[in-house]
Tab-separated table of C-alpha atoms in Angstrom:
chain	number	residue	atom	x	y	z
L	14	MET	CA	57.626	111.807	114.904
L	15	THR	CA	57.381	114.824	117.232
L	16	ASN	CA	59.997	117.572	117.249
L	17	LEU	CA	61.280	116.316	120.586
L	18	GLU	CA	61.702	112.811	119.199
L	19	LYS	CA	63.505	114.201	116.159
L	20	TYR	CA	65.712	116.312	118.434
L	21	LYS	CA	66.619	113.319	120.578
L	22	LYS	CA	67.318	111.150	117.555
L	23	ILE	CA	69.830	113.656	116.229
L	24	PHE	CA	71.827	113.485	119.471
L	25	ILE	CA	71.582	109.695	119.591
L	26	ASP	CA	72.735	109.301	115.981
L	27	THR	CA	75.427	111.972	116.109
L	28	PHE	CA	77.029	110.895	119.345
L	29	ASN	CA	76.101	107.213	119.387
L	30	ILE	CA	74.684	107.668	122.875
L	31	ASP	CA	71.937	105.985	124.870
L	32	GLU	CA	68.688	107.944	125.246
L	33	SER	CA	68.789	107.617	129.032
L	34	LYS	CA	71.942	109.763	129.124
L	35	LEU	CA	70.612	112.665	127.082
L	36	ASP	CA	69.177	114.842	129.852
L	37	SER	CA	72.542	115.263	131.557
L	38	LEU	CA	74.573	115.475	128.358
L	39	GLU	CA	76.918	118.473	128.034
L	40	TYR	CA	79.529	119.578	125.494
L	41	ASN	CA	82.906	117.919	125.902
L	42	THR	CA	81.741	115.378	128.478
L	43	ILE	CA	81.919	112.546	125.941
L	44	THR	CA	84.630	112.000	123.333
L	45	GLU	CA	82.166	112.308	120.451
L	46	TRP	CA	80.944	115.782	121.429
L	47	ASP	CA	84.103	117.699	120.610
L	48	SER	CA	84.486	120.623	118.205
L	49	ILE	CA	83.962	118.485	115.095
L	50	GLY	CA	81.060	116.643	116.735
L	51	HIS	CA	79.528	119.995	117.621
L	52	MET	CA	79.501	121.179	114.000
L	53	THR	CA	78.015	117.859	112.887
L	54	LEU	CA	75.287	118.278	115.510
L	55	ILE	CA	74.508	121.846	114.450
L	56	ALA	CA	74.325	120.842	110.793
L	57	ALA	CA	71.958	117.983	111.590
L	58	LEU	CA	69.692	120.288	113.626
L	59	GLU	CA	69.644	122.886	110.855
L	60	GLU	CA	68.805	120.292	108.240
L	61	GLN	CA	66.119	118.598	110.308
L	62	PHE	CA	64.334	121.756	111.418
L	63	LYS	CA	65.060	123.860	108.299
L	64	ILE	CA	66.725	126.649	110.250
L	65	THR	CA	70.023	128.536	110.104
L	66	MET	CA	71.459	129.035	113.544
L	67	GLU	CA	73.278	132.226	114.441
L	68	THR	CA	76.868	131.925	115.637
L	69	ASP	CA	75.901	133.072	119.138
L	70	ASP	CA	73.411	130.216	119.371
L	71	VAL	CA	75.945	127.712	118.059
L	72	ILE	CA	78.200	128.819	120.894
L	73	ASP	CA	75.444	128.800	123.506
L	74	LEU	CA	74.313	125.277	122.681
L	75	SER	CA	76.409	123.702	125.402
L	76	SER	CA	74.079	120.914	126.543
L	77	PHE	CA	71.135	118.796	125.447
L	78	LYS	CA	68.852	120.857	127.679
L	79	LYS	CA	70.209	124.197	126.522
L	80	GLY	CA	69.674	123.196	122.903
L	81	LYS	CA	66.005	122.536	123.529
L	82	GLN	CA	65.651	125.939	125.131
L	83	ILE	CA	67.377	127.704	122.213
L	84	LEU	CA	65.266	125.974	119.576
L	85	LYS	CA	62.109	126.780	121.506
L	86	GLU	CA	62.812	130.408	122.381
L	87	LYS	CA	64.878	131.621	119.412
L	88	TYR	CA	63.577	129.483	116.566
L	89	LYS	CA	59.999	129.103	117.816
L	90	LEU	CA	59.954	125.333	117.552
L	91	GLU	CA	57.468	123.384	119.642
L	92	ILE	CA	59.748	121.033	121.409
W	26	MET	CA	85.900	121.965	131.896
W	27	PRO	CA	88.352	124.839	131.625
W	28	ILE	CA	86.352	127.387	129.782
W	29	ALA	CA	89.133	129.262	128.012
W	30	SER	CA	90.172	126.388	125.735
W	31	SER	CA	86.667	125.343	124.700
W	32	LEU	CA	85.304	125.786	121.183
W	33	LEU	CA	82.255	127.365	122.734
W	34	LYS	CA	84.382	130.288	123.911
W	35	LYS	CA	85.919	130.883	120.493
W	36	PRO	CA	83.342	132.552	118.221
W	37	ARG	CA	85.825	133.256	115.424
W	38	LEU	CA	86.764	129.573	115.389
W	39	VAL	CA	83.093	128.586	115.217
W	40	GLU	CA	82.617	130.854	112.181
W	41	LYS	CA	85.579	129.352	110.345
W	42	LEU	CA	84.678	125.781	111.273
W	43	ARG	CA	81.151	126.308	109.940
W	44	LYS	CA	82.518	127.605	106.649
W	45	PHE	CA	84.805	124.609	106.401
W	46	TYR	CA	81.903	122.275	107.125
W	47	ASP	CA	79.697	123.959	104.513
W	48	TYR	CA	82.446	123.789	101.893
W	49	VAL	CA	83.095	120.103	102.497
W	50	GLN	CA	79.402	119.217	102.408
W	51	LYS	CA	78.918	121.066	99.132
W	52	ASN	CA	82.056	119.463	97.708
W	53	ASP	CA	80.813	115.888	98.079
W	54	GLY	CA	82.590	115.414	101.399
W	55	LYS	CA	86.006	116.306	99.968
W	56	VAL	CA	88.481	118.937	101.170
W	57	GLY	CA	89.144	120.379	97.691
W	58	THR	CA	91.147	123.585	98.000
W	59	LYS	CA	89.692	124.693	101.334
W	60	THR	CA	92.186	125.993	103.846
W	61	ARG	CA	92.333	123.951	107.012
W	62	GLY	CA	95.452	124.131	109.175
W	63	ILE	CA	98.948	125.416	109.770
W	64	ASP	CA	101.552	123.065	111.205
W	65	LEU	CA	104.223	125.248	112.708
W	66	ASN	CA	107.676	124.116	113.771
W	67	PHE	CA	109.230	127.305	115.174
W	68	ASN	CA	112.256	125.475	116.583
W	69	ASN	CA	113.565	121.976	116.009
W	70	ALA	CA	115.398	121.250	119.294
W	71	CYS	CA	114.291	118.087	121.061
W	72	ASN	CA	115.065	116.157	124.242
W	73	LEU	CA	114.430	112.710	122.722
W	74	ARG	CA	116.086	110.702	119.953
W	75	CYS	CA	113.187	109.014	118.183
W	76	LYS	CA	114.198	106.547	115.498
W	77	TYR	CA	111.623	107.689	112.980
W	78	CYS	CA	111.690	111.469	113.484
W	79	PHE	CA	110.661	113.189	110.245
W	80	THR	CA	112.389	116.476	111.177
W	81	ASN	CA	115.816	114.997	111.920
W	82	SER	CA	115.721	116.464	115.442
W	83	PRO	CA	117.923	113.656	116.804
W	84	LYS	CA	120.672	114.885	114.483
W	85	GLY	CA	120.348	118.355	115.981
W	86	ASP	CA	119.350	119.706	112.580
W	87	HIS	CA	118.959	123.513	112.842
W	88	ALA	CA	118.295	123.212	116.586
W	89	LYS	CA	119.367	126.815	117.187
W	90	ASP	CA	117.147	128.420	114.555
W	91	TYR	CA	113.963	130.094	115.767
W	92	LEU	CA	111.192	131.618	113.713
W	93	ASP	CA	110.828	135.134	115.068
W	94	LEU	CA	107.699	136.294	116.856
W	95	GLY	CA	106.879	139.051	114.380
W	96	ALA	CA	106.820	136.554	111.535
W	97	ILE	CA	104.657	134.164	113.560
W	98	ARG	CA	102.212	136.958	114.396
W	99	LYS	CA	101.924	137.915	110.721
W	100	LEU	CA	101.552	134.272	109.682
W	101	ALA	CA	98.722	133.737	112.178
W	102	ASP	CA	96.920	136.915	111.075
W	103	GLU	CA	97.136	135.907	107.428
W	104	ALA	CA	96.081	132.334	108.201
W	105	ASP	CA	93.040	133.605	110.095
W	106	GLU	CA	92.099	135.854	107.152
W	107	LEU	CA	92.331	132.915	104.769
W	108	GLY	CA	90.036	130.800	106.942
W	109	TYR	CA	92.607	128.449	108.436
W	110	PHE	CA	91.004	127.208	111.641
W	111	GLU	CA	93.584	124.758	113.000
W	112	PHE	CA	97.016	125.662	114.283
W	113	ASP	CA	99.242	122.758	115.217
W	114	LEU	CA	102.458	123.578	117.031
W	115	GLN	CA	105.121	120.931	116.654
W	116	GLY	CA	108.842	120.591	117.091
W	117	GLY	CA	111.299	119.516	118.034
W	118	GLU	CA	109.842	119.401	121.488
W	119	LEU	CA	107.757	122.414	122.434
W	120	LEU	CA	107.788	121.947	126.192
W	121	LEU	CA	111.569	121.965	126.312
W	122	GLN	CA	111.438	125.782	126.224
W	123	PRO	CA	108.128	126.772	127.813
W	124	ASP	CA	108.852	130.515	127.914
W	125	LYS	CA	109.394	130.563	124.162
W	126	LEU	CA	106.272	128.477	123.642
W	127	PHE	CA	104.087	130.858	125.635
W	128	SER	CA	105.432	133.848	123.715
W	129	VAL	CA	104.522	132.071	120.491
W	130	LEU	CA	101.040	131.338	121.806
W	131	GLU	CA	100.567	135.015	122.625
W	132	ALA	CA	101.650	135.935	119.094
W	133	ILE	CA	99.228	133.483	117.493
W	134	LYS	CA	96.226	134.466	119.648
W	135	PRO	CA	94.750	131.005	120.218
W	136	GLU	CA	91.238	132.367	120.749
W	137	ARG	CA	90.936	132.417	116.936
W	138	PHE	CA	92.022	128.835	116.293
W	139	TYR	CA	91.582	125.231	117.289
W	140	LEU	CA	95.110	125.388	118.572
W	141	TYR	CA	96.962	122.291	119.585
W	142	LEU	CA	100.376	121.031	120.495
W	143	THR	CA	102.026	117.835	119.407
W	144	THR	CA	104.472	116.787	122.101
W	145	ASN	CA	106.341	113.745	123.346
W	146	GLY	CA	104.854	114.474	126.778
W	147	PHE	CA	108.118	114.249	128.705
W	148	TYR	CA	107.605	117.607	130.407
W	149	LEU	CA	103.820	117.557	130.465
W	150	ASP	CA	103.128	117.651	134.191
W	151	LYS	CA	99.968	118.868	135.896
W	152	LYS	CA	101.189	122.438	136.256
W	153	MET	CA	102.114	122.662	132.581
W	154	ALA	CA	98.761	121.225	131.481
W	155	LYS	CA	96.934	123.787	133.585
W	156	LYS	CA	98.944	126.618	132.087
W	157	LEU	CA	98.328	125.403	128.528
W	158	ALA	CA	94.584	125.295	129.184
W	159	ASN	CA	94.733	128.844	130.527
W	160	TYR	CA	96.459	129.878	127.299
W	161	LYS	CA	93.415	128.574	125.382
W	162	VAL	CA	95.117	125.514	123.957
W	163	SER	CA	92.277	123.285	122.735
W	164	ARG	CA	94.060	119.990	122.350
W	165	VAL	CA	97.303	118.265	123.214
W	166	SER	CA	98.491	115.311	121.147
W	167	VAL	CA	100.970	112.941	122.744
W	168	SER	CA	102.720	110.309	120.668
W	169	ILE	CA	102.866	106.786	122.100
W	170	ASP	CA	104.660	103.976	120.269
W	171	SER	CA	103.735	100.996	122.414
W	172	MET	CA	101.919	100.008	125.584
W	173	ASP	CA	105.140	98.234	126.492
W	174	GLU	CA	107.154	100.812	128.395
W	175	LYS	CA	110.510	99.308	127.383
W	176	ILE	CA	109.702	99.307	123.681
W	177	HIS	CA	108.478	102.908	123.731
W	178	ASP	CA	111.533	104.089	125.673
W	179	GLU	CA	113.867	102.221	123.345
W	180	ILE	CA	112.313	103.839	120.256
W	181	ARG	CA	112.421	107.232	121.954
W	182	GLY	CA	115.973	106.842	123.163
W	183	ARG	CA	115.276	107.837	126.754
W	184	LYS	CA	114.022	106.090	129.898
W	185	GLU	CA	110.863	107.378	131.586
W	186	SER	CA	109.520	108.622	128.237
W	187	TRP	CA	106.549	106.255	128.244
W	188	ARG	CA	105.534	106.834	131.860
W	189	ARG	CA	105.680	110.600	131.526
W	190	ALA	CA	103.775	110.589	128.236
W	191	ILE	CA	101.001	108.425	129.671
W	192	GLU	CA	100.780	110.655	132.761
W	193	GLY	CA	100.779	113.726	130.527
W	194	LEU	CA	97.683	112.575	128.658
W	195	LYS	CA	95.834	112.198	131.955
W	196	HIS	CA	96.724	115.771	132.895
W	197	VAL	CA	95.460	117.022	129.529
W	198	LYS	CA	92.126	115.357	130.132
W	199	ASP	CA	91.898	116.601	133.716
W	200	GLU	CA	92.359	120.178	132.490
W	201	GLY	CA	89.547	119.803	129.955
W	202	MET	CA	91.626	120.018	126.780
W	203	ASP	CA	91.112	117.351	124.111
W	204	PRO	CA	93.554	114.487	124.783
W	205	TYR	CA	94.842	112.853	121.597
W	206	LEU	CA	96.973	109.752	121.635
W	207	ASN	CA	99.021	109.769	118.425
W	208	ILE	CA	100.042	106.475	116.878
W	209	THR	CA	102.228	105.939	113.857
W	210	VAL	CA	100.964	102.995	111.849
W	211	GLY	CA	102.916	101.267	109.100
W	212	HIS	CA	103.253	97.885	107.471
W	213	TYR	CA	105.387	96.765	110.414
W	214	ASN	CA	102.679	97.160	113.072
W	215	ALA	CA	99.232	97.372	111.415
W	216	ASN	CA	96.907	94.570	112.451
W	217	THR	CA	99.099	93.447	115.347
W	218	ASP	CA	98.186	92.936	118.997
W	219	HIS	CA	100.788	95.510	119.791
W	220	PHE	CA	98.881	98.144	117.766
W	221	LYS	CA	95.496	97.042	119.087
W	222	GLN	CA	96.650	97.516	122.678
W	223	LEU	CA	97.263	101.179	121.919
W	224	LEU	CA	93.852	101.586	120.298
W	225	ASP	CA	92.133	99.941	123.252
W	226	TYR	CA	93.991	101.999	125.818
W	227	SER	CA	93.027	105.245	124.105
W	228	LYS	CA	89.402	104.216	123.707
W	229	ASP	CA	89.098	102.962	127.290
W	230	ASN	CA	90.401	106.299	128.577
W	231	ASN	CA	88.051	108.336	126.374
W	232	TYR	CA	90.873	109.866	124.377
W	233	LYS	CA	90.867	110.475	120.656
W	234	THR	CA	93.377	108.466	118.650
W	235	LEU	CA	95.180	110.181	115.788
W	236	LEU	CA	96.630	107.766	113.268
W	237	ASN	CA	99.610	108.974	111.293
W	238	VAL	CA	100.715	106.579	108.602
W	239	ALA	CA	104.436	105.835	108.585
W	240	VAL	CA	106.162	108.004	106.033
W	241	PRO	CA	109.515	107.362	104.336
W	242	SER	CA	110.958	110.783	105.103
W	243	GLY	CA	113.336	112.271	107.662
W	244	MET	CA	115.117	109.484	109.581
W	245	TRP	CA	113.100	106.916	107.606
W	246	GLN	CA	113.811	108.311	104.154
W	247	LYS	CA	113.955	105.571	101.481
W	248	MET	CA	112.576	102.922	103.894
W	249	THR	CA	109.681	102.037	101.623
W	250	GLU	CA	109.048	98.747	103.432
W	251	ILE	CA	107.281	100.667	106.204
W	252	ILE	CA	104.498	101.872	103.861
W	253	CYS	CA	100.998	100.509	104.474
W	254	ASP	CA	99.835	98.132	101.722
W	255	ASP	CA	96.289	97.402	100.508
W	256	LYS	CA	95.688	94.865	103.262
W	257	ASP	CA	96.822	97.322	105.918
W	258	ARG	CA	94.496	99.972	104.470
W	259	GLU	CA	91.618	97.512	104.528
W	260	TYR	CA	92.381	96.912	108.191
W	261	LEU	CA	92.391	100.655	108.893
W	262	ARG	CA	88.985	100.978	107.216
W	263	LYS	CA	87.680	98.185	109.414
W	264	ILE	CA	88.909	99.641	112.691
W	265	ARG	CA	87.585	103.086	111.737
W	266	LYS	CA	84.125	101.578	112.093
W	267	GLU	CA	85.011	99.739	115.287
W	268	TYR	CA	86.776	102.542	117.140
W	269	LYS	CA	84.667	105.668	116.833
W	270	ASN	CA	87.381	107.748	118.503
W	271	LEU	CA	89.798	107.252	115.593
W	272	VAL	CA	90.944	110.225	113.562
W	273	ARG	CA	92.997	110.444	110.378
W	274	ASN	CA	93.513	113.773	108.656
W	275	ILE	CA	92.559	112.164	105.357
W	276	TRP	CA	89.183	110.926	106.687
W	277	ASN	CA	86.048	113.072	106.619
W	278	PRO	CA	85.534	113.911	110.308
W	279	PHE	CA	81.885	114.848	109.810
W	280	ASP	CA	80.822	111.511	108.379
W	281	ARG	CA	78.653	109.780	110.934
W	282	ASN	CA	79.058	106.460	109.106
W	283	HIS	CA	82.854	106.658	109.411
W	284	GLU	CA	83.455	105.865	105.749
W	285	LYS	CA	84.036	108.981	103.672
W	286	ILE	CA	87.460	110.221	102.612
W	287	LEU	CA	88.171	113.937	102.889
W	288	GLY	CA	91.283	113.565	100.744
W	289	CYS	CA	94.975	114.182	101.161
W	290	THR	CA	95.383	117.607	102.761
W	291	THR	CA	98.628	118.804	101.190
W	292	VAL	CA	98.520	122.647	101.016
W	293	ASN	CA	95.183	122.528	102.904
W	294	ARG	CA	97.469	121.907	105.882
W	295	LEU	CA	100.736	123.712	105.381
W	296	TYR	CA	103.970	123.131	107.245
W	297	VAL	CA	106.137	126.102	108.215
W	298	THR	CA	109.748	125.524	109.279
W	299	PRO	CA	111.948	127.561	111.651
W	300	LEU	CA	113.447	129.199	108.546
W	301	GLY	CA	110.034	130.371	107.351
W	302	ASP	CA	109.965	127.879	104.490
W	303	VAL	CA	106.505	126.642	103.618
W	304	LEU	CA	106.216	122.959	102.710
W	305	VAL	CA	103.049	121.366	101.376
W	306	CYS	CA	102.693	119.206	104.507
W	307	PRO	CA	104.935	118.035	107.346
W	308	TYR	CA	105.947	114.879	105.484
W	309	VAL	CA	106.236	115.982	101.863
W	310	HIS	CA	109.410	118.022	101.888
W	311	ILE	CA	108.658	120.168	98.890
W	312	LYS	CA	108.892	123.927	99.299
W	313	ILE	CA	106.269	126.205	97.772
W	314	GLY	CA	107.411	129.486	99.316
W	315	ASN	CA	108.820	131.358	102.270
W	316	ILE	CA	106.829	133.611	104.582
W	317	PHE	CA	109.568	136.270	104.547
W	318	GLU	CA	109.324	136.552	100.777
W	319	SER	CA	105.627	136.163	99.910
W	320	SER	CA	102.231	136.522	101.510
W	321	LEU	CA	100.540	133.360	102.719
W	322	LYS	CA	97.840	133.808	100.085
W	323	GLU	CA	100.417	133.923	97.287
W	324	ILE	CA	102.033	130.761	98.643
W	325	VAL	CA	98.723	128.905	98.970
W	326	ASP	CA	97.609	129.945	95.470
W	327	TYR	CA	100.905	128.735	94.050
W	328	GLY	CA	100.638	125.424	95.938
W	329	PHE	CA	97.174	124.736	94.605
W	330	LYS	CA	98.372	125.339	91.048
W	331	ILE	CA	100.245	122.060	91.292
W	332	LYS	CA	97.945	119.267	90.144
W	333	TYR	CA	99.111	116.744	92.724
W	334	PHE	CA	97.981	119.042	95.526
W	335	ARG	CA	94.940	120.549	93.858
W	336	ASN	CA	93.354	117.292	92.722
W	337	HIS	CA	91.641	114.947	95.123
W	338	SER	CA	93.610	111.948	96.326
W	339	ASP	CA	92.131	109.114	98.388
W	340	LEU	CA	95.647	108.231	99.436
W	341	CYS	CA	98.029	110.147	101.683
W	342	LEU	CA	100.605	111.222	99.101
W	343	ALA	CA	103.497	111.002	101.567
W	344	GLY	CA	102.610	107.734	103.251
W	345	GLU	CA	100.549	105.703	100.790
W	346	ASP	CA	101.055	106.824	97.201
W	347	LYS	CA	104.117	104.844	96.176
W	348	GLU	CA	104.339	106.468	92.760
W	349	PHE	CA	104.340	109.972	94.245
W	350	ILE	CA	106.894	108.937	96.873
W	351	LYS	CA	109.226	107.449	94.266
W	352	LYS	CA	108.992	110.461	92.000
W	353	PHE	CA	109.125	113.322	94.477
W	354	MET	CA	110.317	112.213	97.922
W	355	THR	CA	113.520	110.298	97.341
W	356	LYS	CA	115.911	113.083	96.430
W	357	SER	CA	119.101	112.508	98.414
W	358	GLY	CA	119.227	114.605	101.588
W	359	GLN	CA	115.688	115.947	101.129
W	360	SER	CA	114.529	117.150	104.541
W	361	ILE	CA	112.475	119.938	106.115
W	362	PHE	CA	115.602	122.103	105.994
W	363	LYS	CA	116.673	120.995	102.524
W	364	PRO	CA	113.361	120.643	100.762
W	365	ALA	CA	113.028	120.089	97.058
W	366	LEU	CA	111.790	123.227	95.336
W	367	ALA	CA	108.411	122.895	93.664
W	368	LYS	CA	109.624	124.905	90.679
W	369	ASP	CA	112.470	122.431	90.103
W	370	ILE	CA	110.816	119.132	90.905
W	371	PHE	CA	107.602	119.583	88.937
W	372	SER	CA	107.378	119.941	85.184
W	373	LYS	CA	105.266	122.489	83.317
W	374	GLU	CA	102.571	119.849	82.786
W	375	ASP	CA	102.242	119.364	86.543
W	376	PHE	CA	100.798	122.876	86.912
W	377	VAL	CA	97.217	123.910	86.129
W	378	LYS	CA	96.873	126.861	83.788
């Protein structure tokens, strides 16, 4: 499984959402992605990619797209 | 999305929420002795006359007592230090006196907390919702008893209650705060069409649904027939899987399989009364201290010395544990203003050394 596939799967599993909706997905636009859902997402990303995200990045991760950018630029993941 | 109320604009909250998450994960999904929330009732006056009110607001109990702003400010500072990340303002009815509410919000500094209000929604119009969002309120919980307007209004003791509450939830959502529809579930309504209509309405509108189990305290003291039985609990477990928007404070919110139990959150979620008394939760009217006499840390440490609150319980002590209820919640006249004292009600053996 590629990193992108793993990344997508985390969103799909965490928020029970269809893959086709991922690209436009933003924080607080679905019931599941609330504050608790956000922490669950962060924990899943950290566990999957063996990283510890800084608080600033946890706050900046406000959309599916933004998350990809953060993981790529800050955590040097090929995604 | 109004930016001010969002988690993503509250770095201190993110830090505390992460620590809570880490603790729970390391503790086998259980809450243990981790601090979680403060439920604050700074004044008990209310505009409605709900039949099951646990604070005896309909009787006008201590309606003129207010917790002063200095004490609230100190409480919030101490709670933040101790890692409490939720602050739930309750009444009484908070929106009855909006100026007082906004002063309290300023004292608490909501940018540090997942701050929410529990309201009957009667005065929750668009303008009010907008102002709450600007004050960095993250969530508003509105209690609904039935999708039948007449039934809700009859329970609440005032016409228009249902319509205004339903409208209020829409305004909360429009302003980007988290809308929670609160339902009280007991043996009398679990697994009924009546209850399911509420669940469906909340889900269809993309709200969260907070389930509070019916508790024999306040106006319902000694009414043990309302308590959920094993069958009712089985039903709640089933719908937890079916309705992914369901929340109970006793459930582990991080569990993606919607199965794990966080545990009863007595002391993890403290209740502070207008007199400054600290009770172990809103429904268990047992006092473990007073904020004018001790620091919050001293009160919390004392509370967790009591085995019933320190040890894990799969059941809500106040609403499901019949033995606990019989032993500790049936003292005549026990209320939020006349709580039993922990030092009197528990024996030496009930404390850890």
